[in-house]
């Protein structure tokens, strides 16, 4: 079974400051890793994914994440946030066996960018 | 290309009733997955359909069921509604390969009173 822990439920940050949203996972099998963003009253949008290869993954809107197998972490970072980044961010995993269409999500981190 | 559409967007039902939610995937997509989002339990996977067959199933009671039609549109049904079924139900579609991106719809907000 898999589990995903997002350590911070809320993260306030000033505009143009850097941000890191933390994600740790637990799984007895190999997994794929994802970050999704949810804006108010909308569905989820994929920011980035780690399937294999380079552990540093770049996504949309200037976000990037680094897969650390030894620490079972997949933290999301952005060097300079914008007001429009205010949203809820979800880390997710899926088993390599079942594939990417069966996602286990963390509880989410609400990022609030302060002007 | 039109995105994933879900109908209705909002729904209010009474405990004990049943409800059917609809999802139209992106044209050409053959896989449809359903998720339940609640403040307490977060986002949980319900099931996935591919080419009219259920391919994966989450850990939900049998009151939750789904189906997919030949045009890839999908419906999910919840029978004997409970207060705890109040949630945002999200549908996601992908072209079918197991490594491809899922595109989410805006969701159906179900309130059970």
mmCIF file of N, CA and C in Angstrom, chain A residues 32 34 36 38 41-46 49 51 88 90 94 96-107, chain B residues 9-10 31 33 35 37 43-45 48 55-57 88 90 94 96-106:
data_model
loop_
_atom_site.group_PDB
_atom_site.id
_atom_site.type_symbol
_atom_site.label_atom_id
_atom_site.label_comp_id
_atom_site.label_asym_id
_atom_site.label_seq_id
_atom_site.Cartn_x
_atom_site.Cartn_y
_atom_site.Cartn_z
ATOM 1 N N UNK A 32 5.490 5.953 -9.363
ATOM 2 C CA UNK A 32 5.604 7.182 -10.127
ATOM 3 C C UNK A 32 5.149 8.310 -9.195
ATOM 4 N N UNK A 34 3.899 12.545 -8.746
ATOM 5 C CA UNK A 34 3.243 13.650 -9.441
ATOM 6 C C UNK A 34 3.002 14.812 -8.469
ATOM 7 N N UNK A 36 0.133 17.992 -8.545
ATOM 8 C CA UNK A 36 -1.002 18.624 -9.200
ATOM 9 C C UNK A 36 -1.329 19.925 -8.479
ATOM 10 N N UNK A 38 -4.601 22.744 -7.839
ATOM 11 C CA UNK A 38 -6.046 22.959 -7.949
ATOM 12 C C UNK A 38 -6.369 24.408 -7.598
ATOM 13 N N UNK A 41 -12.523 26.236 -7.302
ATOM 14 C CA UNK A 41 -13.651 25.832 -8.150
ATOM 15 C C UNK A 41 -13.218 25.225 -9.482
ATOM 16 N N UNK A 42 -12.049 24.637 -9.494
ATOM 17 C CA UNK A 42 -11.575 23.987 -10.708
ATOM 18 C C UNK A 42 -11.078 22.580 -10.394
ATOM 19 N N UNK A 43 -10.861 21.815 -11.454
ATOM 20 C CA UNK A 43 -10.283 20.491 -11.279
ATOM 21 C C UNK A 43 -8.786 20.597 -11.081
ATOM 22 N N UNK A 44 -8.112 19.464 -11.150
ATOM 23 C CA UNK A 44 -6.675 19.415 -10.932
ATOM 24 C C UNK A 44 -5.922 19.539 -12.250
ATOM 25 N N UNK A 45 -4.780 20.200 -12.192
ATOM 26 C CA UNK A 45 -3.924 20.337 -13.362
ATOM 27 C C UNK A 45 -2.548 19.780 -13.015
ATOM 28 N N UNK A 46 -1.988 18.979 -13.910
ATOM 29 C CA UNK A 46 -0.684 18.386 -13.657
ATOM 30 C C UNK A 46 0.409 19.441 -13.764
ATOM 31 N N UNK A 49 5.747 15.508 -13.324
ATOM 32 C CA UNK A 49 5.728 14.101 -12.952
ATOM 33 C C UNK A 49 7.130 13.527 -13.028
ATOM 34 N N UNK A 51 8.787 9.884 -13.692
ATOM 35 C CA UNK A 51 8.555 8.502 -14.091
ATOM 36 C C UNK A 51 9.848 7.703 -13.984
ATOM 37 N N UNK A 88 -4.180 25.276 -4.214
ATOM 38 C CA UNK A 88 -3.922 24.074 -3.415
ATOM 39 C C UNK A 88 -3.066 23.140 -4.258
ATOM 40 N N UNK A 90 -1.227 19.342 -4.619
ATOM 41 C CA UNK A 90 -1.333 17.957 -4.190
ATOM 42 C C UNK A 90 -0.183 17.128 -4.754
ATOM 43 N N UNK A 94 1.605 6.730 -7.815
ATOM 44 C CA UNK A 94 0.911 5.551 -8.326
ATOM 45 C C UNK A 94 1.929 4.432 -8.443
ATOM 46 N N UNK A 96 4.020 1.557 -10.009
ATOM 47 C CA UNK A 96 4.490 1.255 -11.365
ATOM 48 C C UNK A 96 3.726 0.064 -11.927
ATOM 49 N N UNK A 97 3.261 -0.817 -11.074
ATOM 50 C CA UNK A 97 2.556 -2.002 -11.551
ATOM 51 C C UNK A 97 1.224 -1.628 -12.192
ATOM 52 N N UNK A 98 0.423 -0.789 -11.508
ATOM 53 C CA UNK A 98 -0.909 -0.473 -12.015
ATOM 54 C C UNK A 98 -0.899 0.717 -12.956
ATOM 55 N N UNK A 99 0.164 1.503 -12.914
ATOM 56 C CA UNK A 99 0.257 2.608 -13.848
ATOM 57 C C UNK A 99 -0.254 3.918 -13.305
ATOM 58 N N UNK A 100 -0.269 4.907 -14.142
ATOM 59 C CA UNK A 100 -0.488 6.273 -13.693
ATOM 60 C C UNK A 100 -1.944 6.657 -13.552
ATOM 61 N N UNK A 101 -2.848 5.790 -13.845
ATOM 62 C CA UNK A 101 -4.255 6.168 -13.772
ATOM 63 C C UNK A 101 -4.903 5.812 -12.451
ATOM 64 N N UNK A 102 -4.132 5.363 -11.478
ATOM 65 C CA UNK A 102 -4.647 5.026 -10.158
ATOM 66 C C UNK A 102 -3.798 5.779 -9.157
ATOM 67 N N UNK A 103 -4.190 7.006 -8.867
ATOM 68 C CA UNK A 103 -3.365 7.904 -8.069
ATOM 69 C C UNK A 103 -3.757 7.906 -6.599
ATOM 70 N N UNK A 104 -2.717 7.927 -5.715
ATOM 71 C CA UNK A 104 -2.923 8.122 -4.280
ATOM 72 C C UNK A 104 -2.423 9.523 -3.956
ATOM 73 N N UNK A 105 -3.294 10.347 -3.394
ATOM 74 C CA UNK A 105 -2.976 11.752 -3.160
ATOM 75 C C UNK A 105 -2.632 12.040 -1.708
ATOM 76 N N UNK A 106 -1.784 13.056 -1.497
ATOM 77 C CA UNK A 106 -1.606 13.620 -0.176
ATOM 78 C C UNK A 106 -2.788 14.516 0.155
ATOM 79 N N UNK A 107 -2.767 15.068 1.355
ATOM 80 C CA UNK A 107 -3.902 15.865 1.829
ATOM 81 C C UNK A 107 -3.878 17.294 1.325
ATOM 82 N N UNK B 9 -22.959 20.255 -12.320
ATOM 83 C CA UNK B 9 -21.876 20.821 -11.530
ATOM 84 C C UNK B 9 -22.204 20.814 -10.036
ATOM 85 N N UNK B 10 -23.470 20.968 -9.739
ATOM 86 C CA UNK B 10 -23.907 20.982 -8.342
ATOM 87 C C UNK B 10 -25.170 20.135 -8.211
ATOM 88 N N UNK B 31 -9.790 6.362 -21.510
ATOM 89 C CA UNK B 31 -9.743 6.041 -20.080
ATOM 90 C C UNK B 31 -10.408 7.146 -19.279
ATOM 91 N N UNK B 33 -11.249 8.037 -15.172
ATOM 92 C CA UNK B 33 -11.092 7.707 -13.751
ATOM 93 C C UNK B 33 -11.956 8.634 -12.920
ATOM 94 N N UNK B 35 -12.657 10.210 -8.912
ATOM 95 C CA UNK B 35 -12.090 10.460 -7.602
ATOM 96 C C UNK B 35 -13.122 11.186 -6.736
ATOM 97 N N UNK B 37 -13.373 13.819 -3.510
ATOM 98 C CA UNK B 37 -12.588 14.764 -2.717
ATOM 99 C C UNK B 37 -13.429 15.295 -1.570
ATOM 100 N N UNK B 43 -8.415 13.433 -1.431
ATOM 101 C CA UNK B 43 -8.712 12.869 -2.754
ATOM 102 C C UNK B 43 -8.523 11.364 -2.717
ATOM 103 N N UNK B 44 -9.572 10.628 -3.074
ATOM 104 C CA UNK B 44 -9.487 9.172 -3.074
ATOM 105 C C UNK B 44 -9.959 8.627 -4.405
ATOM 106 N N UNK B 45 -9.234 7.647 -4.907
ATOM 107 C CA UNK B 45 -9.533 7.004 -6.181
ATOM 108 C C UNK B 45 -10.729 6.075 -6.034
ATOM 109 N N UNK B 48 -11.499 3.205 -12.367
ATOM 110 C CA UNK B 48 -11.100 3.616 -13.706
ATOM 111 C C UNK B 48 -11.751 2.694 -14.724
ATOM 112 N N UNK B 55 -11.003 -1.142 -15.086
ATOM 113 C CA UNK B 55 -9.615 -1.585 -15.098
ATOM 114 C C UNK B 55 -8.985 -1.541 -13.709
ATOM 115 N N UNK B 56 -9.393 -0.577 -12.893
ATOM 116 C CA UNK B 56 -8.878 -0.453 -11.528
ATOM 117 C C UNK B 56 -10.019 -0.051 -10.621
ATOM 118 N N UNK B 57 -9.924 -0.431 -9.367
ATOM 119 C CA UNK B 57 -10.973 -0.086 -8.418
ATOM 120 C C UNK B 57 -10.344 0.304 -7.094
ATOM 121 N N UNK B 88 -16.841 16.524 -3.478
ATOM 122 C CA UNK B 88 -16.610 16.918 -4.861
ATOM 123 C C UNK B 88 -16.154 15.663 -5.597
ATOM 124 N N UNK B 90 -14.604 14.146 -8.859
ATOM 125 C CA UNK B 90 -13.793 14.547 -10.003
ATOM 126 C C UNK B 90 -13.631 13.396 -10.972
ATOM 127 N N UNK B 94 -7.796 10.198 -19.868
ATOM 128 C CA UNK B 94 -6.504 10.114 -20.539
ATOM 129 C C UNK B 94 -6.684 9.263 -21.779
ATOM 130 N N UNK B 96 -5.348 6.601 -22.549
ATOM 131 C CA UNK B 96 -5.480 5.174 -22.287
ATOM 132 C C UNK B 96 -4.192 4.506 -21.873
ATOM 133 N N UNK B 97 -3.076 5.027 -22.337
ATOM 134 C CA UNK B 97 -1.812 4.450 -21.913
ATOM 135 C C UNK B 97 -1.590 4.688 -20.443
ATOM 136 N N UNK B 98 -0.896 3.781 -19.804
ATOM 137 C CA UNK B 98 -0.777 3.868 -18.354
ATOM 138 C C UNK B 98 0.197 4.949 -17.893
ATOM 139 N N UNK B 99 0.938 5.543 -18.796
ATOM 140 C CA UNK B 99 1.902 6.549 -18.379
ATOM 141 C C UNK B 99 1.516 7.940 -18.823
ATOM 142 N N UNK B 100 0.329 8.091 -19.339
ATOM 143 C CA UNK B 100 -0.029 9.376 -19.926
ATOM 144 C C UNK B 100 -0.796 10.247 -18.949
ATOM 145 N N UNK B 101 -0.735 11.541 -19.185
ATOM 146 C CA UNK B 101 -1.310 12.518 -18.281
ATOM 147 C C UNK B 101 -2.822 12.392 -18.198
ATOM 148 N N UNK B 102 -3.325 12.548 -16.986
ATOM 149 C CA UNK B 102 -4.761 12.612 -16.775
ATOM 150 C C UNK B 102 -5.206 14.065 -16.795
ATOM 151 N N UNK B 103 -6.322 14.327 -17.462
ATOM 152 C CA UNK B 103 -6.907 15.657 -17.517
ATOM 153 C C UNK B 103 -8.191 15.640 -16.688
ATOM 154 N N UNK B 104 -8.246 16.542 -15.715
ATOM 155 C CA UNK B 104 -9.370 16.539 -14.784
ATOM 156 C C UNK B 104 -10.465 17.504 -15.216
ATOM 157 N N UNK B 105 -11.701 17.111 -14.945
ATOM 158 C CA UNK B 105 -12.834 17.997 -15.111
ATOM 159 C C UNK B 105 -12.995 18.884 -13.895
ATOM 160 N N UNK B 106 -13.975 19.801 -13.919
ATOM 161 C CA UNK B 106 -14.165 20.737 -12.814
ATOM 162 C C UNK B 106 -14.845 20.113 -11.610
#
